PDB file of C-alpha atoms in Angstrom:
ATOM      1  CA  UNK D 176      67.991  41.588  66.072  1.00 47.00           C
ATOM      2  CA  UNK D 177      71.509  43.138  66.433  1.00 56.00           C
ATOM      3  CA  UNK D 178      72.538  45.890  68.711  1.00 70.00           C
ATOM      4  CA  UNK D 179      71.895  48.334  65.818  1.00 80.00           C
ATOM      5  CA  UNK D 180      70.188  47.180  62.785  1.00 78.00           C
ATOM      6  CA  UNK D 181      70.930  49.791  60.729  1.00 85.00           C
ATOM      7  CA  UNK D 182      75.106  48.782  60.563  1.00 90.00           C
ATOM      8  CA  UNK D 183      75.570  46.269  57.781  1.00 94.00           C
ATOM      9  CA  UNK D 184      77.897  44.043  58.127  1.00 94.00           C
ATOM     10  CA  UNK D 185      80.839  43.116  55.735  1.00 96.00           C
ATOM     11  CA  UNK D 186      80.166  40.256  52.656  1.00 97.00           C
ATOM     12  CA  UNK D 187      82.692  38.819  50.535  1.00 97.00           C
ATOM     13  CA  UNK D 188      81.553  38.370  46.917  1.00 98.00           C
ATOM     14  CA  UNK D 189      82.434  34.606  46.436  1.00 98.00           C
ATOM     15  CA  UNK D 190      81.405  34.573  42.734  1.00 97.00           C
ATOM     16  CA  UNK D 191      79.296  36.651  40.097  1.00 97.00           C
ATOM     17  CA  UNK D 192      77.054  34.835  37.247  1.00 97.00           C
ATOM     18  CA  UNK D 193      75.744  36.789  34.238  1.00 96.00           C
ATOM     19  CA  UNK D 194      72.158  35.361  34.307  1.00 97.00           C
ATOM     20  CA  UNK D 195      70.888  37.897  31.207  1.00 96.00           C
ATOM     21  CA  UNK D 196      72.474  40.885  29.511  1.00 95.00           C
ATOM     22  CA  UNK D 197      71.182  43.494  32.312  1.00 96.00           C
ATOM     23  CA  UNK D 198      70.485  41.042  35.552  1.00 97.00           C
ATOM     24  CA  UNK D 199      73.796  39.689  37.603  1.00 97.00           C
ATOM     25  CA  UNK D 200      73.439  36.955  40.803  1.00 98.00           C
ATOM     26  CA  UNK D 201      76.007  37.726  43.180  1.00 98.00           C
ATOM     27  CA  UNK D 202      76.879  35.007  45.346  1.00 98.00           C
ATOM     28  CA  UNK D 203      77.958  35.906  49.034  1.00 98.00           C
ATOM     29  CA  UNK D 204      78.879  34.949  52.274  1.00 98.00           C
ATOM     30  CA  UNK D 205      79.268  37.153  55.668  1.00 97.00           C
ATOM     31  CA  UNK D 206      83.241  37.772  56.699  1.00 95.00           C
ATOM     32  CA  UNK D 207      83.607  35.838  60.204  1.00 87.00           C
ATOM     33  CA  UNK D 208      81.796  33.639  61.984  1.00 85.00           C
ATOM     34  CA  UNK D 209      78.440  35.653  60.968  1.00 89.00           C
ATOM     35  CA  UNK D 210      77.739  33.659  58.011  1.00 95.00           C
ATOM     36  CA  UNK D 211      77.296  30.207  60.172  1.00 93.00           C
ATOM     37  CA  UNK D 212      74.309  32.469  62.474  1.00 92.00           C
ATOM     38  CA  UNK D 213      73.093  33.620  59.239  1.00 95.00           C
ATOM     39  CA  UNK D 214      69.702  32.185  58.317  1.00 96.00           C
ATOM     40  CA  UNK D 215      66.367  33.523  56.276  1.00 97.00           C
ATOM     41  CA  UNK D 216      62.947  32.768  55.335  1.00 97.00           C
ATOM     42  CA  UNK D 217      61.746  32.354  51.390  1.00 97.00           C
ATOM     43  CA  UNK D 218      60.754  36.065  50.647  1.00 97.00           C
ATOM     44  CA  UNK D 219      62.758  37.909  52.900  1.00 97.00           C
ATOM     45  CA  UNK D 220      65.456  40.197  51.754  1.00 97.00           C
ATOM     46  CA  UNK D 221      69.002  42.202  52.689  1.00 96.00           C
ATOM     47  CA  UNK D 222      69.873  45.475  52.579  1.00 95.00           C
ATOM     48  CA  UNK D 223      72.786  45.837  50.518  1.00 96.00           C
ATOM     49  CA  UNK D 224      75.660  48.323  50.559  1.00 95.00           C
ATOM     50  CA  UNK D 225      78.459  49.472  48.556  1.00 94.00           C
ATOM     51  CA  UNK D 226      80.186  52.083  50.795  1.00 89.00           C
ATOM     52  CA  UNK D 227      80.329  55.260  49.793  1.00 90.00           C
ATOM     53  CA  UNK D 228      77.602  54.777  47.485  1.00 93.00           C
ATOM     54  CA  UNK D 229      74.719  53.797  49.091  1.00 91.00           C
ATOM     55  CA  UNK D 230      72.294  50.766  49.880  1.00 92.00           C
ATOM     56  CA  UNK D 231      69.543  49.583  48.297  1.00 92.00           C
ATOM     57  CA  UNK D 232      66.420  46.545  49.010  1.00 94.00           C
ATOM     58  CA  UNK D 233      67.754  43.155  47.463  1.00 95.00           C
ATOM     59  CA  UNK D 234      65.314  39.538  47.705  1.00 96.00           C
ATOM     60  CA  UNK D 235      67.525  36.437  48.462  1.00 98.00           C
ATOM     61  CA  UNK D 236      68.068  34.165  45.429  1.00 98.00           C
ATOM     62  CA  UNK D 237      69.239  31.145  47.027  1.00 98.00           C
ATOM     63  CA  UNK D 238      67.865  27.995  48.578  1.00 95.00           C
ATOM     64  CA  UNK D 239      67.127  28.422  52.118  1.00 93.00           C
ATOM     65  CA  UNK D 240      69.146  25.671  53.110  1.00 93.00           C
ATOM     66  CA  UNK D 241      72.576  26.604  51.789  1.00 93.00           C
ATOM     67  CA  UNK D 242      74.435  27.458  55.155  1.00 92.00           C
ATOM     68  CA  UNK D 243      77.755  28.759  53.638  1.00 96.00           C
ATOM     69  CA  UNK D 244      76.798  31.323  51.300  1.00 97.00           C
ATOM     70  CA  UNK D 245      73.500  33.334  50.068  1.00 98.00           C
ATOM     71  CA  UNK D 246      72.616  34.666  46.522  1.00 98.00           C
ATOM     72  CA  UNK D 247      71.074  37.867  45.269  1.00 98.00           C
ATOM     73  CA  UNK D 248      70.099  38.427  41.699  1.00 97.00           C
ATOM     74  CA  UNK D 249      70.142  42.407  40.918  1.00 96.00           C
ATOM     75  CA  UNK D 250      68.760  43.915  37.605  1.00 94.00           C
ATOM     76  CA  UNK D 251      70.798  46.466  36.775  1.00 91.00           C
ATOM     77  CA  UNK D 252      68.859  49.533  37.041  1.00 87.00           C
ATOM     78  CA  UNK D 253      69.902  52.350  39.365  1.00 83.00           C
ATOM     79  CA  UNK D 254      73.054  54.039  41.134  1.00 87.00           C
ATOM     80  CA  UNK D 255      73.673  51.648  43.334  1.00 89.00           C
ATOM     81  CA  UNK D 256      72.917  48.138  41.283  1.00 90.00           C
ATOM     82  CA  UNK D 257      75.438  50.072  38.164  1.00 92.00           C
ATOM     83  CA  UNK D 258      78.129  50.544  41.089  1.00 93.00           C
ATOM     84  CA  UNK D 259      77.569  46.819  42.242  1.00 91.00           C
ATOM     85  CA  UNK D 260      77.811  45.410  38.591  1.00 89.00           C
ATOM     86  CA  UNK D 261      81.594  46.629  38.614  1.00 92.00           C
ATOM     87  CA  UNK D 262      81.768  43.907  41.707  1.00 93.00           C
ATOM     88  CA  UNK D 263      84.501  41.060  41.361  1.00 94.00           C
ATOM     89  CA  UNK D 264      84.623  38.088  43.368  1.00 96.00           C
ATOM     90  CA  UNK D 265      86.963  38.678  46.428  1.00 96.00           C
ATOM     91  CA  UNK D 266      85.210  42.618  47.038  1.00 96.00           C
ATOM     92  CA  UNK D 267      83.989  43.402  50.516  1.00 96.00           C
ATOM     93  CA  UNK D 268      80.288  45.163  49.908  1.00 97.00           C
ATOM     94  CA  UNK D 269      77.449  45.801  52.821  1.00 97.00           C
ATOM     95  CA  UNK D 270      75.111  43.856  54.205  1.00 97.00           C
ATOM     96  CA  UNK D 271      72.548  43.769  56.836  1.00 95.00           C
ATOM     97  CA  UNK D 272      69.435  42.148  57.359  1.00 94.00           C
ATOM     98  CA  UNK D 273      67.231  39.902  56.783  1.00 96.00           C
ATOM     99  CA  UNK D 274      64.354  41.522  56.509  1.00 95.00           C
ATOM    100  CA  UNK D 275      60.679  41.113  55.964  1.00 95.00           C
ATOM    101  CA  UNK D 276      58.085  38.658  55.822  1.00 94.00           C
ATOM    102  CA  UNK D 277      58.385  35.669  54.058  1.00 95.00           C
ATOM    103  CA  UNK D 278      56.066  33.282  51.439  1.00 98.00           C
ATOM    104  CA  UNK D 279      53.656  30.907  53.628  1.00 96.00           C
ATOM    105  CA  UNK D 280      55.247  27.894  53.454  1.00 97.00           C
ATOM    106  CA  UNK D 281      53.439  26.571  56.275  1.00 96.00           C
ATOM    107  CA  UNK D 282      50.284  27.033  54.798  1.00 96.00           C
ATOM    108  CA  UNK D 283      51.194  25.212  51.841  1.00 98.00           C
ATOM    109  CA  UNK D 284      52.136  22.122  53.809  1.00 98.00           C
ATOM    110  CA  UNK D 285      49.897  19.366  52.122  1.00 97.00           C
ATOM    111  CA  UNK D 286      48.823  21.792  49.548  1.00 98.00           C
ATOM    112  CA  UNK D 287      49.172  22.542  45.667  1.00 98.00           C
ATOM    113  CA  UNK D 288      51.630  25.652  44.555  1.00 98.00           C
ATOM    114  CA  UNK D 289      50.833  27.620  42.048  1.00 98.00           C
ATOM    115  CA  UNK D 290      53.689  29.870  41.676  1.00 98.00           C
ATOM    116  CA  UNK D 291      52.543  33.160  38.729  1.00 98.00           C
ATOM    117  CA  UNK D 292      56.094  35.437  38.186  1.00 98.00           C
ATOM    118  CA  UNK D 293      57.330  38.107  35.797  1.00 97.00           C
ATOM    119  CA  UNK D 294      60.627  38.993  35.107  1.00 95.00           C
ATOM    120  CA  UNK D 295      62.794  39.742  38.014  1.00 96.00           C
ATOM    121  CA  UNK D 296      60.071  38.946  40.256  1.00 96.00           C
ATOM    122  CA  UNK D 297      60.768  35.391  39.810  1.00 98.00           C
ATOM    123  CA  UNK D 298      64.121  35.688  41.657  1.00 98.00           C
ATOM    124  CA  UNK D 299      62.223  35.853  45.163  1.00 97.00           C
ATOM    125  CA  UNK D 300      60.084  33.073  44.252  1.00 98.00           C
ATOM    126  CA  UNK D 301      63.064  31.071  43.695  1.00 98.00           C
ATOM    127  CA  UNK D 302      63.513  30.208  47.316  1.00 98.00           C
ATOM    128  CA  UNK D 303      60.116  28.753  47.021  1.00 98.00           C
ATOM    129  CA  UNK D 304      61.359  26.478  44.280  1.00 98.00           C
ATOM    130  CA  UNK D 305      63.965  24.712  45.416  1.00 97.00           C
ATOM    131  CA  UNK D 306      62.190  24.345  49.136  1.00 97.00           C
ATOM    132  CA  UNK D 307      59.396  22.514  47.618  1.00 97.00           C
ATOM    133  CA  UNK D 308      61.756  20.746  45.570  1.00 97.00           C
ATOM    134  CA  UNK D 309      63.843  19.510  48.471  1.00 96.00           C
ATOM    135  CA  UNK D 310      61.438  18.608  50.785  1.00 96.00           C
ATOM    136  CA  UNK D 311      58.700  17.445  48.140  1.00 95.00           C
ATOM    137  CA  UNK D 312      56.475  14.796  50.046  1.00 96.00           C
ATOM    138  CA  UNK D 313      55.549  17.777  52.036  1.00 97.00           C
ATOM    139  CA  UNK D 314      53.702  19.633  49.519  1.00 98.00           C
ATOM    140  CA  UNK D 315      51.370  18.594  46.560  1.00 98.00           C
ATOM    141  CA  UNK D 316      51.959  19.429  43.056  1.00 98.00           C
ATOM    142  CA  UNK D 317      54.191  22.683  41.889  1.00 98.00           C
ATOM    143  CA  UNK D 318      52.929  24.336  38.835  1.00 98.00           C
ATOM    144  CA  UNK D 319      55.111  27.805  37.583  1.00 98.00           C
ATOM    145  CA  UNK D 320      53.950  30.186  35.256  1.00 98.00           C
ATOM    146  CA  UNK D 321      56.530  32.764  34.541  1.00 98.00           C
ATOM    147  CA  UNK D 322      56.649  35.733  31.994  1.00 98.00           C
ATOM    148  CA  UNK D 323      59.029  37.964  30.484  1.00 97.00           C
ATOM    149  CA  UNK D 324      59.665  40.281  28.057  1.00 97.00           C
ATOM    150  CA  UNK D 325      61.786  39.108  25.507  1.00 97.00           C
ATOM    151  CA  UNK D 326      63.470  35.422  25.453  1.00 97.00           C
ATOM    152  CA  UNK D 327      66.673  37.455  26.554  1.00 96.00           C
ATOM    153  CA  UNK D 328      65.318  38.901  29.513  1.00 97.00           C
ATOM    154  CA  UNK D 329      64.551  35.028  31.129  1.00 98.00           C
ATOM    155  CA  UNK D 330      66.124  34.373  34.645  1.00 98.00           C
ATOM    156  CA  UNK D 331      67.644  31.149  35.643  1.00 98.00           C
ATOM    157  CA  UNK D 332      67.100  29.424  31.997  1.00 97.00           C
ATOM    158  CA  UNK D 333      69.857  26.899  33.041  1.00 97.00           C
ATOM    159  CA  UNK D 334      67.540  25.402  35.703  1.00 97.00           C
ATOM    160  CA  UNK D 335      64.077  25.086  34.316  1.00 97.00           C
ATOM    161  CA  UNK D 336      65.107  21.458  32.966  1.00 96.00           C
ATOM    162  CA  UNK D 337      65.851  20.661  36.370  1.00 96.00           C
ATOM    163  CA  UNK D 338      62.383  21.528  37.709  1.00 97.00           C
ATOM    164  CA  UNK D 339      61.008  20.359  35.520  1.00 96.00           C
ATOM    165  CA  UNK D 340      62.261  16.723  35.849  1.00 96.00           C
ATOM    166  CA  UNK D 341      61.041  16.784  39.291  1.00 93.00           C
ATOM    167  CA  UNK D 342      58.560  14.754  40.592  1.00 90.00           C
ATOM    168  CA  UNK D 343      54.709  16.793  40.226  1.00 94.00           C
ATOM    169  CA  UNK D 344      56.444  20.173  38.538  1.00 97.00           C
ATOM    170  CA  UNK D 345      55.320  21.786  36.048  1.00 97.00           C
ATOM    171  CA  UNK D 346      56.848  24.598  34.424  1.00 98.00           C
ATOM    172  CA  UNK D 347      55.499  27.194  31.437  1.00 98.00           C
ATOM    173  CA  UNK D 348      57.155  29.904  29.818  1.00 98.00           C
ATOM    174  CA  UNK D 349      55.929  33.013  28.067  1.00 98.00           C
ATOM    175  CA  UNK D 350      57.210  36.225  26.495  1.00 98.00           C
ATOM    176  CA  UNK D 351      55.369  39.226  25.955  1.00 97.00           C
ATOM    177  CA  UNK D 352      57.306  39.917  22.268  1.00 96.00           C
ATOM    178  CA  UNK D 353      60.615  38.243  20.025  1.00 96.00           C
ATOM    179  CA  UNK D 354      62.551  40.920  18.722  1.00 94.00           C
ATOM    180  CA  UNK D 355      63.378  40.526  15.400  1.00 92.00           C
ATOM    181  CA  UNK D 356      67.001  38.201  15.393  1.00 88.00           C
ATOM    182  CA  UNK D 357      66.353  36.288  18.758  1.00 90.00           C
ATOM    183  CA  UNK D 358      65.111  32.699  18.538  1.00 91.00           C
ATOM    184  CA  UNK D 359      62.357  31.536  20.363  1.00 95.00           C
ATOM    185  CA  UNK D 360      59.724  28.447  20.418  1.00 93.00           C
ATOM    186  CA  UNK D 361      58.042  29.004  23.152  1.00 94.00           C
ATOM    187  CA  UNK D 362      54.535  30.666  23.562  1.00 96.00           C
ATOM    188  CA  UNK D 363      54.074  34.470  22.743  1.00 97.00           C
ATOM    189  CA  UNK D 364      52.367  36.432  25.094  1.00 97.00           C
ATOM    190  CA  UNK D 365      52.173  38.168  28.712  1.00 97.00           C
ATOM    191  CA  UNK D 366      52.323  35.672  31.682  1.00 97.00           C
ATOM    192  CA  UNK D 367      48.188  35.921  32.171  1.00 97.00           C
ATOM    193  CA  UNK D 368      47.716  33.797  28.658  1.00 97.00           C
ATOM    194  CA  UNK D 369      49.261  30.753  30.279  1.00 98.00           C
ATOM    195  CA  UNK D 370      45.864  30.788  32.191  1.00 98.00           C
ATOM    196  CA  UNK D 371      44.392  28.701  29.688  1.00 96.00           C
ATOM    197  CA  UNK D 372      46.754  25.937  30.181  1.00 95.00           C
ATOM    198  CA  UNK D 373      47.161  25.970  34.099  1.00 97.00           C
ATOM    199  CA  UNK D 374      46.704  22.420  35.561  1.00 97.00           C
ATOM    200  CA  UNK D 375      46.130  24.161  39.376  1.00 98.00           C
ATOM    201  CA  UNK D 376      42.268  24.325  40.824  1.00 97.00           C
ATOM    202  CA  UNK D 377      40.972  26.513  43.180  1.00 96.00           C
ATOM    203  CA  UNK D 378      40.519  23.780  46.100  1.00 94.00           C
ATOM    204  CA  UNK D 379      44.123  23.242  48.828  1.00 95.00           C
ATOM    205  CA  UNK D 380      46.074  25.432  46.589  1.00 98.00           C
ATOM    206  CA  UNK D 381      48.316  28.332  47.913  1.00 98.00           C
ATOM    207  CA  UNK D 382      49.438  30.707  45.103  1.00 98.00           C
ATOM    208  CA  UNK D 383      52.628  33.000  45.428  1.00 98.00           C
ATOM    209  CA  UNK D 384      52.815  36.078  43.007  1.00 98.00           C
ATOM    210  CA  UNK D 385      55.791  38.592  42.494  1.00 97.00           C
ATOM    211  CA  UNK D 386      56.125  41.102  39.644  1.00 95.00           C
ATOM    212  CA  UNK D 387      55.228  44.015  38.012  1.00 93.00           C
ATOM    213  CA  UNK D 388      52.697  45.689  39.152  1.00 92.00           C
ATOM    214  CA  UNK D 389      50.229  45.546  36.450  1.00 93.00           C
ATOM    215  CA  UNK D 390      51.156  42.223  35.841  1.00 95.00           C
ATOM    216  CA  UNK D 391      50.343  41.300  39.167  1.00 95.00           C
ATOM    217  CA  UNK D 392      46.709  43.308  39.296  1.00 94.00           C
ATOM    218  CA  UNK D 393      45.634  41.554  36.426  1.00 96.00           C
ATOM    219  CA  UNK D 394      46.718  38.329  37.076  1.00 97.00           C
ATOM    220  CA  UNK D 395      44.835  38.310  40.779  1.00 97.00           C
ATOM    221  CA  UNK D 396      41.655  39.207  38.603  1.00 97.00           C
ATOM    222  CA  UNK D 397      42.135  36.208  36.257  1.00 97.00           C
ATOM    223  CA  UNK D 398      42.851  33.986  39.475  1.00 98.00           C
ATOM    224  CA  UNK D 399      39.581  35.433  41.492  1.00 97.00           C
ATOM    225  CA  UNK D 400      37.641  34.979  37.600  1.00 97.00           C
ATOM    226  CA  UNK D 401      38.905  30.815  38.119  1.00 97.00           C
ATOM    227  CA  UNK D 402      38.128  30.900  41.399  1.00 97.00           C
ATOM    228  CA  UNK D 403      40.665  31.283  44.056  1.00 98.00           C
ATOM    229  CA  UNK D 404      40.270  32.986  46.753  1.00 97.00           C
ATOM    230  CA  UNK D 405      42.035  35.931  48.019  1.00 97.00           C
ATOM    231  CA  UNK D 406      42.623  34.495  51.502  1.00 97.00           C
ATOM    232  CA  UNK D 407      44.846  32.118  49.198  1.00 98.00           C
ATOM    233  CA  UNK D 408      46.695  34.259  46.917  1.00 98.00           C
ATOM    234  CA  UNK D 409      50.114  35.897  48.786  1.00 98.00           C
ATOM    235  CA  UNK D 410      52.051  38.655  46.537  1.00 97.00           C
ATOM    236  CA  UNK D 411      55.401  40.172  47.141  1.00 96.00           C
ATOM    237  CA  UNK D 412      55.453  44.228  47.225  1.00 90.00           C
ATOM    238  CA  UNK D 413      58.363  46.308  46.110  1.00 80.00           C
ATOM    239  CA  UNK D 414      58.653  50.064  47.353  1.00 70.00           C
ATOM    240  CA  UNK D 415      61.180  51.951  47.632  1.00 70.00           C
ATOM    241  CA  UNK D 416      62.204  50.689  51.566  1.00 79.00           C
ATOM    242  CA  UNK D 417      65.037  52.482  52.815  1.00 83.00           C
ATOM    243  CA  UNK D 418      65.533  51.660  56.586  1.00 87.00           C
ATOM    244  CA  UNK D 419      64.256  47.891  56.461  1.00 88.00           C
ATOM    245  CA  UNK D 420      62.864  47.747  59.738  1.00 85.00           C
ATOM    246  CA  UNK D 421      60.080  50.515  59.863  1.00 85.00           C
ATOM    247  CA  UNK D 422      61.683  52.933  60.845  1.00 85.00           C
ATOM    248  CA  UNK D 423      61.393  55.487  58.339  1.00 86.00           C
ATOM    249  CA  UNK D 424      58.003  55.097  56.939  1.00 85.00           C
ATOM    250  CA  UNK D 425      59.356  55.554  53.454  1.00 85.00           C
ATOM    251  CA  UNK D 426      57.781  52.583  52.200  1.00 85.00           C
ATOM    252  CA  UNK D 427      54.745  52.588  53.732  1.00 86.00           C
ATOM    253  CA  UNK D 428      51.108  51.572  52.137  1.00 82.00           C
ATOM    254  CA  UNK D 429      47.836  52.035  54.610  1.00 80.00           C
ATOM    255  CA  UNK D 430      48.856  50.847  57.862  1.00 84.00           C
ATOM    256  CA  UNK D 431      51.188  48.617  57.047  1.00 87.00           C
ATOM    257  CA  UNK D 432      54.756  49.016  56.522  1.00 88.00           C
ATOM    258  CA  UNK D 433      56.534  47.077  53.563  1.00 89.00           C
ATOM    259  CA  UNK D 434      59.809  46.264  54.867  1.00 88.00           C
ATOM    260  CA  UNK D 435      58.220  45.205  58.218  1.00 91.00           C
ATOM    261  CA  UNK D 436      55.382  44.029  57.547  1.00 90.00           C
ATOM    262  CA  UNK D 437      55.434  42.552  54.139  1.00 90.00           C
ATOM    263  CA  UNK D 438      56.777  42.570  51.611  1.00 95.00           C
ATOM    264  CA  UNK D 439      54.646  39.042  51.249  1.00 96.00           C
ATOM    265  CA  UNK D 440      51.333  40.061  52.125  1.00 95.00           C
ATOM    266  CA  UNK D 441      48.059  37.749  51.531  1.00 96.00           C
ATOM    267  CA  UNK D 442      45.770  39.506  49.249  1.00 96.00           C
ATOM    268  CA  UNK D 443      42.653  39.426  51.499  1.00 95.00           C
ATOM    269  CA  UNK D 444      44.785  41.563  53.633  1.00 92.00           C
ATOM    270  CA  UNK D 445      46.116  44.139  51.111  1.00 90.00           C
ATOM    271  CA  UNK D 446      42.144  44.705  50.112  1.00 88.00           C
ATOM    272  CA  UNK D 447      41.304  46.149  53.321  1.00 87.00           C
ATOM    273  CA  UNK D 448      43.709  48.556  53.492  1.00 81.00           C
ATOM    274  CA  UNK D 449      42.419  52.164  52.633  1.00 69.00           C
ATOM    275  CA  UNK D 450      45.015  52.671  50.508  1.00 62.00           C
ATOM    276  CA  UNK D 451      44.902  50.156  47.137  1.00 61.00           C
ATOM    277  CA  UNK D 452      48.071  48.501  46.912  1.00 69.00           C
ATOM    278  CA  UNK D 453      47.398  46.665  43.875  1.00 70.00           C
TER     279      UNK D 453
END
């Protein structure tokens, strides 16, 4: 932990890529020699600045083992991501962190992945991905079900080929609607239908959920209906965290604060608390 973790630190945009007509992933690496320190955990995230502007929670994109550089994918949606979407490469913005707990990757040593995502929410499963990917005699098979809600709104399109190809993964797509004038084959329907198909069981599998909300309540009560247990079901919170490091208590839910202690927390856990977070 720095001296004070509430002073970000200067980034250098490296390179921007368009990933849909609203989302952006910003590539970036720390001015100095802070970027060769700089390490994180799949599921952990940055605080990110524009100064003068403000900051705002951002999960990292990128593969865990990249050393030079680190991604974040930001949907457009708010002051600050609108005043970051005017970012060039070669602009200095904010950054401190990271922060956060990440995915159990430990526990899913030996195990199957089963890894259930909607819309933007599959940018901090995408750590995940490529880890499994890179080290995959360590883990058993890899199955992704990911949703959105239009064939437009998909994240990381260019890639799913990839993962595909890879030994064990398995990789199916939904959308919840095609507006009339896009093309789409796929299947039609929120991320939940894909239950049908899922090759995953109940027994040595670790599941990993981020989303919306409501997409994530109702997929944990399909998943409990097959027969997994919430000690084995993990899901990824988003509040509004301001401070990243509990100091605030902005973002907190029960006893437990988001930015510190989550924002992966296992399900089991997030039932006890008095105050539903799901």
């Amino acid at each position: 932990m720095r001296e004070n973790p509430l002073l970000p630190e200067s980034a250098v945009v490296l390179k921007t890529k368009q990933q849909t007509y609203d989302t952006v992933t910003f590539t970036m690496a720390f001015v100095g020699g802070r970027q060769s320190q700089y390490s994180f955990s799949p599921g952990q995230f940055n605080m990110v600045s524009i100064f003068g502007v403000g900051e705002a929670p951002i999960s990292i994109s990128s593969e865990p083992a990249r050393q030079d550089s680190f991604d974040h994918t930001v949907r457009i949606v708010g002051n600050l991501t609108r005043n970051l979407r005017q970012i060039e490469a070669g602009d200095v913005v904010g950054v401190r962190g990271p922060y956060g707990s990440g995915w159990p990757l430990d526990k899913a040593i030996g195990k199957d992945v089963l890894v259930v995502t909607g819309g933007i929410g599959l940018a901090p499963l995408r750590p995940v991905i490529t880890h499994i990917l890179a080290n995959r005699s360590q883990f058993g098979s890899l199955e992704i079900l990911y949703g959105a809600r239009t064939p437009q709104d998909l994240l990381y399109t260019d890639e799913f080929e990839s993962w595909r190809s890879s030994a064990d993964c398995m990789v199916s797509v939904t959308v919840d609607t095609v507006p009339e004038g896009q093309q789409w084959d796929g299947q039609v329907g929120v991320v939940t239908t894909l239950y049908k198909q899922m090759k995953t069981r109940p027994k040595d599998a670790v599941v990993m959920m981020c989303g919306p909300q409501i997409m994530m309540k109702f997929g944990i009560v399909g998943l409990e209906k097959g027969g997994f247990s919430p000690d084995d079901i993990f899901v990824s919170l988003e509040r509004r965290m301001k401070c990243g490091v509990g100091m605030c208590g902005h973002c907190q839910t029960g006893p437990a604060h988001v930015c510190k202690d989550g924002p992966v927390f296992q399900y089991s856990q997030l039932r006890r608390m008095p105050m539903p977070a799901l």
